[in-house]
Each structure stands twice: as structure tokens, then as C-alpha cells.
XYZ file of C-alpha atoms in Angstrom:
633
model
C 47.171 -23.955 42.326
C 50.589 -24.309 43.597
C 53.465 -26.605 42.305
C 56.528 -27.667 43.813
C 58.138 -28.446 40.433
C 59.806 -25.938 38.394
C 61.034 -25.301 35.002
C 63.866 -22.856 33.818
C 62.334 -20.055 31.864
C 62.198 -20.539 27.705
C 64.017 -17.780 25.972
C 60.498 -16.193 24.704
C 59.585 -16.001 28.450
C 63.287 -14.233 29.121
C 63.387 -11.867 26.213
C 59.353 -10.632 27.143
C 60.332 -7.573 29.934
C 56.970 -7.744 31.067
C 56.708 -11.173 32.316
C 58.304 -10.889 35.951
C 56.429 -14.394 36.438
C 58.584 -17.904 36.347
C 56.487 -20.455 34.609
C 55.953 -23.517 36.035
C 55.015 -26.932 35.144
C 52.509 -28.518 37.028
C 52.877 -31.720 39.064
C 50.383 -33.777 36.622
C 49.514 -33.586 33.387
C 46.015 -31.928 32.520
C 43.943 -35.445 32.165
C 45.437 -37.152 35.585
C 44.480 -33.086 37.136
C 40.763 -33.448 36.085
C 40.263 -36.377 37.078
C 42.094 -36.342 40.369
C 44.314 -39.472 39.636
C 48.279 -39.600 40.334
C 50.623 -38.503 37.241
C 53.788 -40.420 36.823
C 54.679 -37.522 34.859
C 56.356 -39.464 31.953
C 55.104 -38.212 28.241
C 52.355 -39.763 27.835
C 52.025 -40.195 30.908
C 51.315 -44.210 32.538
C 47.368 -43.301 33.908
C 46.460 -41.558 30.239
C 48.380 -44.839 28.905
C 45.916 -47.268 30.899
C 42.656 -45.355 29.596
C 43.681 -44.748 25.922
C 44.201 -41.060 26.064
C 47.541 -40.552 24.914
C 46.655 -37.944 22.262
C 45.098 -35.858 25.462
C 48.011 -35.847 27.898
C 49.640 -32.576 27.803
C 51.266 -30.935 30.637
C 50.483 -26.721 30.710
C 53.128 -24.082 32.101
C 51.312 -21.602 33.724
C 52.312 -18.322 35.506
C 52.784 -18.233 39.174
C 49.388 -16.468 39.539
C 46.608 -17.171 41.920
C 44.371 -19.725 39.679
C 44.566 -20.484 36.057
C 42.326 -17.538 35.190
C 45.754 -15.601 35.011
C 47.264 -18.621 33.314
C 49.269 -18.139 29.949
C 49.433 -21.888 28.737
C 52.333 -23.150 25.910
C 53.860 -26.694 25.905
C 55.675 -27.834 28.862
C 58.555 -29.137 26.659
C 58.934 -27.116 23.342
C 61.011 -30.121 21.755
C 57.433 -32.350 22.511
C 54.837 -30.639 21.372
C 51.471 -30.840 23.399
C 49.261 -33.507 21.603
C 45.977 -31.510 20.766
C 42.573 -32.740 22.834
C 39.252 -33.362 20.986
C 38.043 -29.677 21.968
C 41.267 -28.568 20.304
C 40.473 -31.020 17.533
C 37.189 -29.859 16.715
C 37.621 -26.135 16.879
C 40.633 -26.586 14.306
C 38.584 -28.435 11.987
C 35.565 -26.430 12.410
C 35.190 -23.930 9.145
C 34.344 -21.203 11.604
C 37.370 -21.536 13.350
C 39.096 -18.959 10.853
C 36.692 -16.294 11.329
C 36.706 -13.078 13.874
C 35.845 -14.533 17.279
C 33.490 -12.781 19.188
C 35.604 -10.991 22.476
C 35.967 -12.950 25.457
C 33.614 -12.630 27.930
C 33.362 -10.360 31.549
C 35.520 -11.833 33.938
C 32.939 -12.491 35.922
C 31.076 -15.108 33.174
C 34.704 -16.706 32.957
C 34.979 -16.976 36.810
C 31.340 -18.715 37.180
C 32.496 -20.783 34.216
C 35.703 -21.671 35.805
C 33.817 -22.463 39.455
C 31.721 -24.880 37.427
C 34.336 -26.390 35.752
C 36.072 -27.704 38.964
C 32.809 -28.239 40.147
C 32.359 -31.061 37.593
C 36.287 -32.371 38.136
C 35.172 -32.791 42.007
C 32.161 -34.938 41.841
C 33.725 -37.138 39.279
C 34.502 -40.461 40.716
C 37.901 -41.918 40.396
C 38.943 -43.712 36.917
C 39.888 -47.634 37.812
C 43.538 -48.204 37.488
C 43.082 -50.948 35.393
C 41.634 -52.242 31.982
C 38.537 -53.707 33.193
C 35.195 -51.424 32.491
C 33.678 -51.643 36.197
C 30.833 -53.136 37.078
C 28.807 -50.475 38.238
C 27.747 -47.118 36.413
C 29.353 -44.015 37.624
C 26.498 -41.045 37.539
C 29.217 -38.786 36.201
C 30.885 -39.413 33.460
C 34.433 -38.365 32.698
C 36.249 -37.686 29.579
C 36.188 -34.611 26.946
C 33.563 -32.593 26.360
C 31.369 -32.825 23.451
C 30.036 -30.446 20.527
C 26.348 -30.509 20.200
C 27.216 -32.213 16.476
C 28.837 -35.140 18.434
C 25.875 -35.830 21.244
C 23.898 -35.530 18.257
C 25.885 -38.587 16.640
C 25.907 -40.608 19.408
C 22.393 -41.671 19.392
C 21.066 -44.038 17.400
C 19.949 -44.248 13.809
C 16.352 -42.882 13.708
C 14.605 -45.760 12.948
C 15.867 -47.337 15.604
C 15.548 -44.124 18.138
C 12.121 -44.054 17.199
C 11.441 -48.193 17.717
C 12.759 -47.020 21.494
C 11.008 -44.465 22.179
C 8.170 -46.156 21.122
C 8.824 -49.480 23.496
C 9.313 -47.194 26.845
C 5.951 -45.266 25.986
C 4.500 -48.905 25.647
C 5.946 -51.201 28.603
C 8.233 -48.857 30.581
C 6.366 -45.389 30.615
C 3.439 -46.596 33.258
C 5.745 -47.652 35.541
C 7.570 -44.387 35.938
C 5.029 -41.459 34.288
C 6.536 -38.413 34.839
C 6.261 -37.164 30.873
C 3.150 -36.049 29.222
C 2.986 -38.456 26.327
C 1.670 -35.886 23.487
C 3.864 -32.879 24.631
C 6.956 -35.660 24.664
C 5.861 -36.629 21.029
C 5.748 -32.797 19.946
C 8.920 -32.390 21.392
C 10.601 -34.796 19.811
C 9.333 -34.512 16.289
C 10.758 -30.722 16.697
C 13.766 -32.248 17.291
C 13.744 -34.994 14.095
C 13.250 -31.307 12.695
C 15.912 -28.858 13.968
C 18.157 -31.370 16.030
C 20.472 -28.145 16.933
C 17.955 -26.443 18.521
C 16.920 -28.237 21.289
C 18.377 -27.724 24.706
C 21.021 -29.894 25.784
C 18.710 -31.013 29.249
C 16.135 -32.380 26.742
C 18.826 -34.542 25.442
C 19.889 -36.038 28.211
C 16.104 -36.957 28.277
C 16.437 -38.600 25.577
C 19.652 -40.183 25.887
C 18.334 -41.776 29.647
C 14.874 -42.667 27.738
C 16.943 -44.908 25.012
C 19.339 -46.499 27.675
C 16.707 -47.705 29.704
C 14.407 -49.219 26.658
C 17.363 -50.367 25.043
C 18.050 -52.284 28.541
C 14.926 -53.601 28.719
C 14.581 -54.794 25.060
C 15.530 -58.669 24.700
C 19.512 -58.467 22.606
C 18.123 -60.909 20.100
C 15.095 -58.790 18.993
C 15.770 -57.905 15.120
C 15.220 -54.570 15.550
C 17.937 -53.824 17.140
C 19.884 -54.550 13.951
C 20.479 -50.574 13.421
C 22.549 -50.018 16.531
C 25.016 -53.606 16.167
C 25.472 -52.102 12.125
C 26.834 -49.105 13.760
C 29.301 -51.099 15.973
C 32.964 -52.049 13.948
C 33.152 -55.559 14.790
C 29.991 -58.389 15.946
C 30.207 -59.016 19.210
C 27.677 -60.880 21.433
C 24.470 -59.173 20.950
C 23.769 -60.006 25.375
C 26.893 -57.318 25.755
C 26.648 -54.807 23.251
C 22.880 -54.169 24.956
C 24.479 -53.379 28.334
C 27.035 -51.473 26.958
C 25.280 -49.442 24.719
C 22.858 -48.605 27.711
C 25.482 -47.774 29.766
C 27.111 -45.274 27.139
C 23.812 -44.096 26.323
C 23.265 -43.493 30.056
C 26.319 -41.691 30.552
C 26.053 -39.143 27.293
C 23.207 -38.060 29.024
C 24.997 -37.344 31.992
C 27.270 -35.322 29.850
C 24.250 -33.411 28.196
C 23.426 -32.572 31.913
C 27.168 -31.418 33.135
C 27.374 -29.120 30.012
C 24.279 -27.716 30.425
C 25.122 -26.952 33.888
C 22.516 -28.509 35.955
C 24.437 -27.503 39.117
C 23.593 -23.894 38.624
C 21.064 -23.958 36.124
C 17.786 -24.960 36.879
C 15.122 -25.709 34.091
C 11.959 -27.704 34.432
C 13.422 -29.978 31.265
C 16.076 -30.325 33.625
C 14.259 -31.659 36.460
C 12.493 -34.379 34.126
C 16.138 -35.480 32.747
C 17.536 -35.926 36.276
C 14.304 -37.774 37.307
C 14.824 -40.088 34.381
C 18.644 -40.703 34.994
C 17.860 -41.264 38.346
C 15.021 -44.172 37.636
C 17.094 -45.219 35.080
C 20.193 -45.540 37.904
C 17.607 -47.525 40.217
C 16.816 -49.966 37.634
C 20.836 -50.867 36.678
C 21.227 -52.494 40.202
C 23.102 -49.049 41.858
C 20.412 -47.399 44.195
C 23.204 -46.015 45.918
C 24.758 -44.152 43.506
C 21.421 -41.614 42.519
C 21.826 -40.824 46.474
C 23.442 -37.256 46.234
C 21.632 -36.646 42.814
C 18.142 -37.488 44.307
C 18.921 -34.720 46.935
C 19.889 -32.257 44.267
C 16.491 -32.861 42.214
C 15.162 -32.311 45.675
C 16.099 -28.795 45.691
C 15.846 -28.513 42.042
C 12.348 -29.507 42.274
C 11.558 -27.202 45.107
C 13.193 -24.196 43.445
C 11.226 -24.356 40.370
C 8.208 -24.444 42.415
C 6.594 -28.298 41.181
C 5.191 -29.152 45.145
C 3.055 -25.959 44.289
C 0.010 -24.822 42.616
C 1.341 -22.420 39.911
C -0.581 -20.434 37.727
C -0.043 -22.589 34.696
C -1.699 -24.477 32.136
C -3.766 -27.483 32.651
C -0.589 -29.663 30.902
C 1.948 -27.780 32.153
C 0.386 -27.695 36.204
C 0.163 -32.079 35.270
C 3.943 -32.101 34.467
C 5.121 -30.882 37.630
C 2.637 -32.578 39.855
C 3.980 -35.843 37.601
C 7.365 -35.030 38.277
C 6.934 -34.007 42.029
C 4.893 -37.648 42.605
C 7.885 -39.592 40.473
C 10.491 -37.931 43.355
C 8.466 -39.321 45.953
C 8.790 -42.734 44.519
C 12.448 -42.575 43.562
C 13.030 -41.619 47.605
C 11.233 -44.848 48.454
C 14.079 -47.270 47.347
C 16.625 -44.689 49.296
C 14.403 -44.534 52.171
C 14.595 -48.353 52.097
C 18.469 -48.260 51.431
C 19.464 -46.098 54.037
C 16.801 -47.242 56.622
C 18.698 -45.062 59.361
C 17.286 -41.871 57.468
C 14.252 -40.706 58.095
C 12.378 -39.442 54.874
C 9.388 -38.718 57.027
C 10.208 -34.916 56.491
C 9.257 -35.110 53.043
C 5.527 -36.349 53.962
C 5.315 -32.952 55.694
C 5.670 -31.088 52.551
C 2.583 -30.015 50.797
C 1.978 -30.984 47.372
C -1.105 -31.394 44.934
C -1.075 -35.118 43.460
C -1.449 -35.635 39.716
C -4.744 -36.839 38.364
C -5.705 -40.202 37.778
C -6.171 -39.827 34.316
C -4.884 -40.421 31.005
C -2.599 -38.745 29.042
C -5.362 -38.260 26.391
C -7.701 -36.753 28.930
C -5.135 -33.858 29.526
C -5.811 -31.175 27.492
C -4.863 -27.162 27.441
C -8.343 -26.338 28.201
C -8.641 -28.643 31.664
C -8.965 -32.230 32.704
C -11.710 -33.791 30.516
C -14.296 -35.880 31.679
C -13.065 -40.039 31.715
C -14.091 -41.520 28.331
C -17.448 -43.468 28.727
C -15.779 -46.386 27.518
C -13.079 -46.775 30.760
C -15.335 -48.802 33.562
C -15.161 -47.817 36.719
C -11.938 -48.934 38.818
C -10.196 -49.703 35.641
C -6.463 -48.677 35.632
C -5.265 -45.249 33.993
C -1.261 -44.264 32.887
C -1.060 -42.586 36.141
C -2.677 -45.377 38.449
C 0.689 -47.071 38.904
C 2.272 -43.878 39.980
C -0.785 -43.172 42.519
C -0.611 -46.197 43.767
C 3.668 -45.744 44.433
C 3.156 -42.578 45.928
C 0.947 -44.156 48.634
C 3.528 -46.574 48.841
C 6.385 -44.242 49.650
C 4.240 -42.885 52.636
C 3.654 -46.581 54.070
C 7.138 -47.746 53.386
C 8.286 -44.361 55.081
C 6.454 -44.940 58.143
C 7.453 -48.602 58.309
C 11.081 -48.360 58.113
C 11.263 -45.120 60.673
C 8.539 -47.975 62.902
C 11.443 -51.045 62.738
C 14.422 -48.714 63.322
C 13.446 -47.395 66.330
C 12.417 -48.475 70.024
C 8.559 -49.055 68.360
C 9.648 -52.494 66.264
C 8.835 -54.932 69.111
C 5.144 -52.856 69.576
C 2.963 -55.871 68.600
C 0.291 -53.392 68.061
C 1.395 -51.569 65.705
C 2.905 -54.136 63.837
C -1.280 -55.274 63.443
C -1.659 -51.663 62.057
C 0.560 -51.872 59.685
C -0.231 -55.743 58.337
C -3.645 -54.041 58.081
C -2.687 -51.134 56.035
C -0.193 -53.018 53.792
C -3.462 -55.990 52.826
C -5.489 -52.848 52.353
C -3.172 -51.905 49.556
C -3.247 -54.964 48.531
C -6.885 -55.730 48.280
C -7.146 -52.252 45.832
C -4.511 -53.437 43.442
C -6.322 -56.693 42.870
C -9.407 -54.850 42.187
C -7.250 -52.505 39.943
C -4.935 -54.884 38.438
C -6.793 -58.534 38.111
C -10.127 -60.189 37.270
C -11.044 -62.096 40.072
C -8.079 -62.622 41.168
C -6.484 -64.105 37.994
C -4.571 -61.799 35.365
C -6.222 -60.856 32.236
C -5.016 -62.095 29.356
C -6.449 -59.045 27.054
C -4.276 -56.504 29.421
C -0.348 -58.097 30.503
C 0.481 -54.775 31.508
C -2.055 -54.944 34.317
C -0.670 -58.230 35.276
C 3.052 -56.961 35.569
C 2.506 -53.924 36.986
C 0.390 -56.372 39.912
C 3.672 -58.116 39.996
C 5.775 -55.417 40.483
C 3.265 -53.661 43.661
C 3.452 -56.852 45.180
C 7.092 -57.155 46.211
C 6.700 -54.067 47.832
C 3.790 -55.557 49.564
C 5.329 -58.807 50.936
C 9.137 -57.455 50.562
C 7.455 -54.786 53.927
C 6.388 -57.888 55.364
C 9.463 -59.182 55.720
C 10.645 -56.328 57.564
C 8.030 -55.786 59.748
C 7.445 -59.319 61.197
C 11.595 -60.511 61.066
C 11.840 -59.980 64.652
C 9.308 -62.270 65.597
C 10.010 -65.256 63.038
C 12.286 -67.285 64.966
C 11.727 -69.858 67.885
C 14.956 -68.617 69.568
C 14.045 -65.126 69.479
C 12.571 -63.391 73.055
C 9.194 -62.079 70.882
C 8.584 -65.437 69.122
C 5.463 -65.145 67.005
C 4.197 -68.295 65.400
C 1.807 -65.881 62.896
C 4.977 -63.706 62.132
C 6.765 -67.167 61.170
C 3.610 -68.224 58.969
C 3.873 -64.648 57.338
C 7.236 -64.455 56.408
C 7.368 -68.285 54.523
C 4.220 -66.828 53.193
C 5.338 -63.390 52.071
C 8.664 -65.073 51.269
C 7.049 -67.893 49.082
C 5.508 -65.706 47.126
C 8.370 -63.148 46.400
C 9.805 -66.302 44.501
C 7.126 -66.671 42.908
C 6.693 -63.512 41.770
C 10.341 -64.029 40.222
C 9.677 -66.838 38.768
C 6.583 -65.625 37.233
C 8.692 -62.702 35.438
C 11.558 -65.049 34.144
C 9.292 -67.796 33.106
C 5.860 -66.147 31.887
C 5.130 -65.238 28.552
C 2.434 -62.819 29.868
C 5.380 -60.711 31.135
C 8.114 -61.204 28.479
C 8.405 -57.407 28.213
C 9.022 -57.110 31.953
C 11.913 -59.825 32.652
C 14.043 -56.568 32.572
C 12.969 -55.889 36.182
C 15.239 -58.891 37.492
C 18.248 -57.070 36.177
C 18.029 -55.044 39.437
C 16.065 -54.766 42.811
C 13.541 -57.470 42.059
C 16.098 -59.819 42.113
C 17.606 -58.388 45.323
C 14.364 -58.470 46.692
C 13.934 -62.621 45.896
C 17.208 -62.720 47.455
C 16.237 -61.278 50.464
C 13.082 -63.387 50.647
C 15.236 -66.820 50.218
C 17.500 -65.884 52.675
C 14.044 -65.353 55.181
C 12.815 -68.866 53.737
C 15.992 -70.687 54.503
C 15.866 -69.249 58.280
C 12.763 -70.205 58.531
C 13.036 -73.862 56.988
C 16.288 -74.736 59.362
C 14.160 -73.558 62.341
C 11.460 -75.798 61.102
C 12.901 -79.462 61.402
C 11.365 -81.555 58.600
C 10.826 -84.927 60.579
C 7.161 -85.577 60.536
C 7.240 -86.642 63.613
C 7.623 -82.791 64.492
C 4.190 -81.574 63.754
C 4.739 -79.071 66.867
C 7.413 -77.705 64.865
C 5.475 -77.446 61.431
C 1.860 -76.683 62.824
C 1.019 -75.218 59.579
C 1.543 -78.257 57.351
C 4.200 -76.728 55.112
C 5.682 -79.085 52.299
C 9.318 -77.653 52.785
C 10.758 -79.613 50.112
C 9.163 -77.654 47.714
C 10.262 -75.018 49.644
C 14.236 -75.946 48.916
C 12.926 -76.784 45.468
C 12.066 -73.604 44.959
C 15.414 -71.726 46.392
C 17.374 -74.197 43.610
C 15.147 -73.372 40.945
C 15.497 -69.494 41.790
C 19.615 -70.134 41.614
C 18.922 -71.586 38.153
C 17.256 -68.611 36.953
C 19.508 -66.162 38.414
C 22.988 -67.919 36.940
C 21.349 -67.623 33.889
C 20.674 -63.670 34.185
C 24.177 -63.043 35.672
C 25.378 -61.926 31.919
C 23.508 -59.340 32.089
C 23.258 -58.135 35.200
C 26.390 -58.300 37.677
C 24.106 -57.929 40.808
C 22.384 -61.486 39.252
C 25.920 -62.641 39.092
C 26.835 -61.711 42.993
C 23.432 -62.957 44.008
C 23.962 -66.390 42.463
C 26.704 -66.699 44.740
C 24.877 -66.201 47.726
C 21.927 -68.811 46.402
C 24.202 -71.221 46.075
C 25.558 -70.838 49.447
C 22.184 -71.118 50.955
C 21.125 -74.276 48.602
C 24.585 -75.590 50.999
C 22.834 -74.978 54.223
C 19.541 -76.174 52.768
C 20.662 -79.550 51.543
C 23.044 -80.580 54.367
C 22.570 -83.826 55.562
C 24.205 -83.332 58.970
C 21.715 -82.122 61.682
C 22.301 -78.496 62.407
C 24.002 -77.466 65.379
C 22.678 -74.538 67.846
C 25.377 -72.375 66.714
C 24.236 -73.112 63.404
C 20.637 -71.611 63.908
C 21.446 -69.185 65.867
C 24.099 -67.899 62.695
C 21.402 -68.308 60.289
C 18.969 -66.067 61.841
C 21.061 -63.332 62.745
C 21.986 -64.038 58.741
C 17.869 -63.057 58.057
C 18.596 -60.434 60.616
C 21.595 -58.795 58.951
C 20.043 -59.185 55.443
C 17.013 -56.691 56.552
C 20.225 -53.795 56.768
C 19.036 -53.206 53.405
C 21.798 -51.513 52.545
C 23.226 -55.013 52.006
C 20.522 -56.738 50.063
C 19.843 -53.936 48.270
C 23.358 -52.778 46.895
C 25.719 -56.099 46.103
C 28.634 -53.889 46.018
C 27.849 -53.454 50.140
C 27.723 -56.918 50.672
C 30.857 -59.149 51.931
C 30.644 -61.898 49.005
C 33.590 -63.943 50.789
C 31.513 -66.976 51.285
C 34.184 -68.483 53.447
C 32.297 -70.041 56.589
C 30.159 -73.224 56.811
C 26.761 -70.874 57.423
C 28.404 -67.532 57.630
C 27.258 -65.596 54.616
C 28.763 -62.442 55.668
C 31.884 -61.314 57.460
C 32.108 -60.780 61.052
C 32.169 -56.528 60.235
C 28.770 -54.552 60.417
C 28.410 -52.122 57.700
């Protein structure tokens, strides 16, 4: 690395005859370098000042060399000596550190190491330049590296470790099951065990596992008393949750980086990154799992999980597991970035897990179902099946309304008939009759949660054809969107209000929320196109009460305000709700413009990349019915 500023040599450097090299200090100091921010190059230095790491910021000479492989490093100014970093720290205070060290190693380990050391300094994102902890979670975390002693430390007491393991294998793990329950529970009672021996990608399983059931866990819940006794002061319980997730979240990022996961592919690796990346779709950032869902891509393919391998009966499960959760983690990105076709991934060949319990996996084969399951009841893996099959619908439908095909009225019949197919198997799966069963709330949420897949695809599919004003008016595409749109609120207010679904209010932290959004921004196009004079039954043929309709739009801003601590998506959305409740509750009659700005408002909402990802969205609610700015993103 070159530097334009130089230093005069110290009088070691000029009495040594064999250095011949000047040494020169670098530009920034070795924090602001690593991170890629700009170094005022005072001592310490005003960036490491901002983010509390004055005890880090040292500037190193090094030899005019090619790289710092050849580097000889010593204090920058002998009269201020180089505060020592927490590696530094730790290896000084470590009662090994005065024994022999083994000999460095070849130079071509150190040049790998090296290679994936700036690997890790390029994909970390920028550090803010101010105070405030941001909003959103970066995937990569920055800061020092840490022993195995300190990961160790950082999670929480065991009781407590074990109280959240326990709630994700009980509300959280049927959602998402890409772990084998019993080998999980073997795995981590070796760990209770020998905590230094397990590998550092099993960690970060752990450490993603805790964030996310710590995120879903209500703050008040007594419990929790173990982690807040670890905290030095008592702050509101509501904050400490997120940001304990959030630092949970990123140690296991950290566990990843050190065990090089950019190089180093293990299949405990693959289930981490799958977990981080779930655990990143339910913290309101879709977007940012987007280069990391490509790398388990290729991590998965590499270790050979799409394939029938000549494994164990568990061990052949995990990997089909695993292979079916990446399908399912592509369908929110495939319904982010609509302009991307995942249809590639449909072609490649894969064996799908069985639809069977955990229990029913054994090392001697797949037993026979239990005669006490009936048939058609639900197993831990039905939820996954049925989100696999999901990911191939919602592929085909989003590469159907992107292209020239979205105005073929046919096919838009296919695919309403494919999507109530679906739905027709989860209430035979999920309900009794049609009602939820009160023995079995799980059943009930996970209904829930299928659902605003179902009717959030029926917004996009029949939006073209919802509005009088558009060319391919559709009265049955209007019905189906106030329908579909209806009952998206619904569905949101049945996981805020229900106590059937207490365990599940978590959800609205994230894309279930967006997804309401979405559907009340398709309601309120459809209620201003629908004038409520009664005299205008040509204009409300189907009969619809749309006060309730507005009363329901106000009642979902409610709800959302009160979520916005927790969730900053929640927070942006409420915004936008209350904008809408605006347009909703004007008593002037709407002009032409008017309509015609809020349907191409329902039209721009369906670029999912704005529903789905607040921080895409133009939240300047600065025009009488303009919700977003005049710029396409």
C-alpha cells in the first residue's frame, strides 16, 4: 500500500546498515484503514473518537515494501506510544503468552491469511459518522476480533441460553426447520460440556438461534431476568431485547468471519448462514442477506446438499432440510428484486425432505408415521413443504407480472387457480372446519402466516386490472384485491390482538407488517375509486360497507404506532398509514388528478422493493396524495 506521507528515519532505523528502506507512516491510522473511513490523523484520531476506540488508534510505520507482509511495525511517534488493541490486550495477559511460540507459519498460510483478512475489511459496511446506533443491522460486523474465551462470554447465562433454545424449538423452529432437533440437542449438551471445543460455525448457530428467540420473546417475560442482571444499569426492558438481539446477531457474524466462511466451507457452516440469513429476513432488512444468500448458494452447492449423497438417514435429512430452507429464504428476494428471475433455481435438481417428524428420523431410516398422527395432520416439516411449493408459485408469478405476459387474462385464471389450490390444502392441514383449533395455536399461526403469501400474490397478480381508469378494467380483479386486501388486515390484526397467537406477534416486527401495508395502500385505491354515495350502486355493485373499510386502515395505524418501539420498519410504516387515513377521511370530493395519483400510488407500491425494504422508500410525505417522490427507484 502506498503513502504519500513520510516520516524522517528514527535513529534505530539509521544506525541498522541493513535497512536501506525509509519507513513510512501511513495516511490513516490502523482502525479508520480497516474500516475504510477517512483519518483526520490527529492522536486519537476524530473517527476512533466518535466510536469509542481511542485505546485502538495507533498509526504503524511500515517499510516501503510491496504489502504489509514485508512490514516491520513500531510506533509512529516514539514520544506517544501506540495504545495496545484488545488482541494485543489479551495475548499480554494470557499466561501462555511467556512461553516458546510455536514458528510462524509458510508464507504461503500467512498470504491466504492476509487475502482473507482484507477480504473481511472490504465487505464491511461503512461505520456512521455519528453517535446514533443505526437503524438497520449490518450483516458484518466490525470491530476487534475475539478469543474463543470472549464469544464464549458473550452469550447468555445458561439458564437463560437454555429457556431460548428451548422457545425457538417450540414456536420458531416449524417455521424455519432446517436443524434436526435431537442431533441439535446432542450438540449442544457437548457444548454445556467442553464449550472450547466446538467449532466456531456452530457458534454462530447458536448465537443467530438466541437473537432471534430472544426477539421474539415478549421484554416483560420474567425469564428474561438473567440477561437485564448481566446489563450495568436498568434500562427499558422493550430496548435492551432489540439490542441484545442485535449484538447477539452480530457475534455470530463474527464467529462466521473468524472461522472463515469465505474460504472455508463446512456443512455447520451452511446451517449458521441459513440461520443468520432467516434471522436477517425477520429484523425488517431483506435486502441486506442479498449477497450472503448467493454465497450459501454456492456454499450449498459445493458441499453437495441438492444431491443424494451416500450418507446416513439423519445426515441425507439435514441437507435436504437445509437445501428446502434456501429455497424459501430466495422467495422474499425473488419478491424483493422482482426484476430477477430466480426461475433458474427451479431447474436445479434436488430431493425434498420428508414430511415427517423429527422423532421419526432415525440412523437406521425413516420410520413408519406413529399410529397416533391422523391422516393429513401437520408434521415439523409440513410448514417447510408447504414454503417450498410456495417459492415455485411465487417464482413463476413475479417472472408472469414483470414481463409482456401480466395483461394475459388467461393466465392470470391459472394462477388464481393454483394459488386457492394452496389454499384449500392448508385449511385441511392447518384448521378444523375452517375454524382454528384451540388444542393446536401453532396450527393456527402457521395458517396465518401461509396466508399472506396467498392473498399478498393476489395483490400482485390482479393490480393491473383493479382500477376503473385503467385500459384492462376488471370488476372481479377489483372484488379480489378489497378481498385479498381485507383480509391481509385481518390477518394483522389477528396476530397483534389474539391470544391464540401471543407467541407469534413477533412476525409484525418485519415483512408481515410490510405486507398489511401494502394491502392498505391497495384498499385505499380501491375505496377512492369506489364513491361511497349510495346512490352509486353502479359504483359499489358488490355491496361493500367501506366505512368499515377506513375503520379498519385507522385501527391498523393504531396497532402499528404502538409496535414502532420495537421495530423501526413499524415506525416508517406508521407514517405512511397515517398519510393514507388523510386521503381516506377527506371531506373534499377527490379530483381526477387525485385518482389517477392514488392508483399509480397502488401501482408503485407493487415495486416491492419499496414495500418491502422501508429504507427504499421516499418517507417525505410532502404532497396532498403523493406518498412517494416523483424519482423511480
Amino acid at each position: 500500500m502506498s503513502h504519500n506521507t513520510t516520516i524522517a528515519p528514527t535513529r534505530a532505523l539509521r544506525l541498522n546498515p541493513d535497512n536501506h528502506r525509509r519507513k513510512r507512516r501511513p495516511v490513516n491510522c490502523e482502525e479508520c484503514r480497516r474500516s475504510k473511513l477517512r483519518c483526520d490523523r490527529q492522536h486519537p484520531c476524530g473517527a476512533c473518537k466518535r466510536r469509542k476506540r481511542e485505546a485502538s488508534c495507533s498509526y504503524d510505520i511500515v517499510a516501503g515494501g510491496i504489502g504489509p507482509l514485508s512490514a516491520q511495525r513500531t510506533t509512529a511517534n516514539p514520544r506517544v506510544p501506540a495504545a495496545p488493541n484488545n488482541n494485543t490486550r489479551r495475548i499480554a495477559e494470557s499466561p501462555t503468552a511467556s512461553l516458546p511460540q510455536p514458528p510462524p507459519p509458510p508464507d504461503c498460510e500467512t498470504a491466504q491469511e492476509y487475502l482473507h483478512t482484507r477480504w473481511e475489511s472490504v465487505l464491511q459496511r461503512p461505520v456512521p459518522e455519528d453517535d446514533v446506533e443505526p437503524h438497520t443491522l449490518s450483516p458484518l460486523p466490525f470491530g476487534s476480533r475475539m478469543s474463543h474465551e470472549e464469544i464464549i462470554r458473550s452469550l447468555p447465562p445458561k439458564a437463560c441460553c437454555d429457556y431460548l433454545v428451548s422457545h425457538f424449538f417450540k414456536h420458531i423452529f416449524a417455521l424455519f426447520p432446517i436443524l434436526h432437533g435431537p442431533t441439535f440437542q446432542r450438540q449442544y449438551i457437548g457444548f454445556i460440556q467442553q464449550p472450547h471445543e466446538v467449532d466456531l460455525s456452530w457458534l454462530a448457530l447458536l448465537f443467530s438461534l438466541c437473537s432471534l428467540a430472544l426477539k421474539t420473546i415478549d421484554a416483560s417475560d420474567p425469564k428474561l431476568a438473567c440477561v437485564w442482571s448481566q446489563l450495568p444499569t436498568s434500562p427499558t426492558p422493550v430496548d435492551v431485547t432489540v439490542s441484545v438481539s442485535r449484538r447477539l446477531l452480530r457475534t455470530a457474524m463474527t464467529c462466521l468471519l473468524q472461522d472463515e466462511f469465505f474460504i472455508r466451507h463446512k456443512f455447520s457452516t451452511f446451517e449458521a448462514l441459513l440461520m443468520v440469513l432467516y434471522n436477517l429476513s425477520h429484523n425488517g432488512s431483506v435486502d441486506q442477506g442479498w449477497a450472503l444468500l448467493g454465497m450459501a448458494l454456492n456454499m450449498g452447492i459445493a458441499l453437495r446438499c441438492n444431491e443424494n449423497q451416500n450418507l446416513n438417514p439423519i445426515e441425507s435429512e439435514r441437507r435436504r432440510r437445509c437445501w428446502a430452507g434456501l429455497l424459501t429464504l430466495h422467495t422474499y428476494q425473488g419478491i424483493l428484486f422482482r426484476d430477477v428471475d430466480m426461475s433458474y433455481l427451479l431447474n436445479i435438481r434436488s430431493t425434498a425432505p420428508s414430511d415427517v417428524n423429527d422423532t421419526e428420523t432415525t440412523d437406521e431410516g425413516i420410520t413408519s408415521p406413529p399410529s397416533t398422527r391422523h391422516h393429513g395432520e401437520p408434521t415439523q416439516m409440513s410448514m417447510m413443504m408447504a414454503k417450498v411449493r410456495l417459492f415455485r408459485l411465487s417464482t413463476e408469478i413475479c417472472r408472469h407480472i414483470s414481463g409482456p405476459s401480466r395483461l394475459d387474462r388467461r393466465l392470470l385464471q391459472e394462477f388464481d387457480a393454483a394459488i386457492a389450490a394452496e389454499q384449500k390444502q392448508w385449511d385441511a392441514t392447518y384448521t378444523i372446519d375452517g375454524h382454528p383449533s384451540l388444542l393446536d395455536s401453532t396450527s393456527y399461526a402457521h395458517w396465518c402466516v401461509l396466508q399472506t403469501y396467498a392473498h399478498h400474490l393476489y395483490l400482485l397478480l390482479h393490480r393491473p386490472f383493479h382500477h376503473t381508469k385503467a385500459t384492462e378494467f376488471l370488476p372481479t380483479s377489483r372484488d379480489r384485491c378489497i378481498t385479498s386486501a381485507s383480509a391481509l388486515i385481518s390477518i394483522h390484526r389477528e396476530l397483534y390482538e389474539s391470544p391464540l397467537l401471543r407467541n407469534y406477534m413477533w412476525l409484525l416486527n418485519g415483512v408481515t407488517t410490510l405486507k398489511a401495508l401494502h394491502a392498505a395502500v391497495a384498499l385505499s385505491s380501491c375505496l377512492i375509486d369506489m364513491p361511497p354515495s349510495p346512490a352509486a350502486a353502479t359504483a359499489n355493485p358488490g355491496g361493500y360497507d367501506l366505512d368499515s373499510f377506513r375503520l379498519e386502515v385507522n385501527a391498523m395505524a393504531v396497532r402499528v404506532a404502538s409496535l414502532s418501539s420495537r421495530s423501526n420498519i413499524c415506525a416508517k410504516a406508521h407514517r405512511a398509514l397515517r398519510h393514507l387515513q388523510a386521503q381516506l377521511g377527506t371531506s373534499e370530493p377527490l379530483t381526477e388528478r387525485s385518482e389517477v395519483e392514488l392508483q399509480t400510488t397502488f401501482e408503485d407500491w407493487t415495486d416491492i422493493r419499496e414495500w418491502m425494504d422501508g429504507d427504499l422508500v421516499n418517507w417525505n410525505l410532502d404532497g396532498a396524495y403523493s406518498i412517494f417522490g416523483s424519482g423511480a427507484i
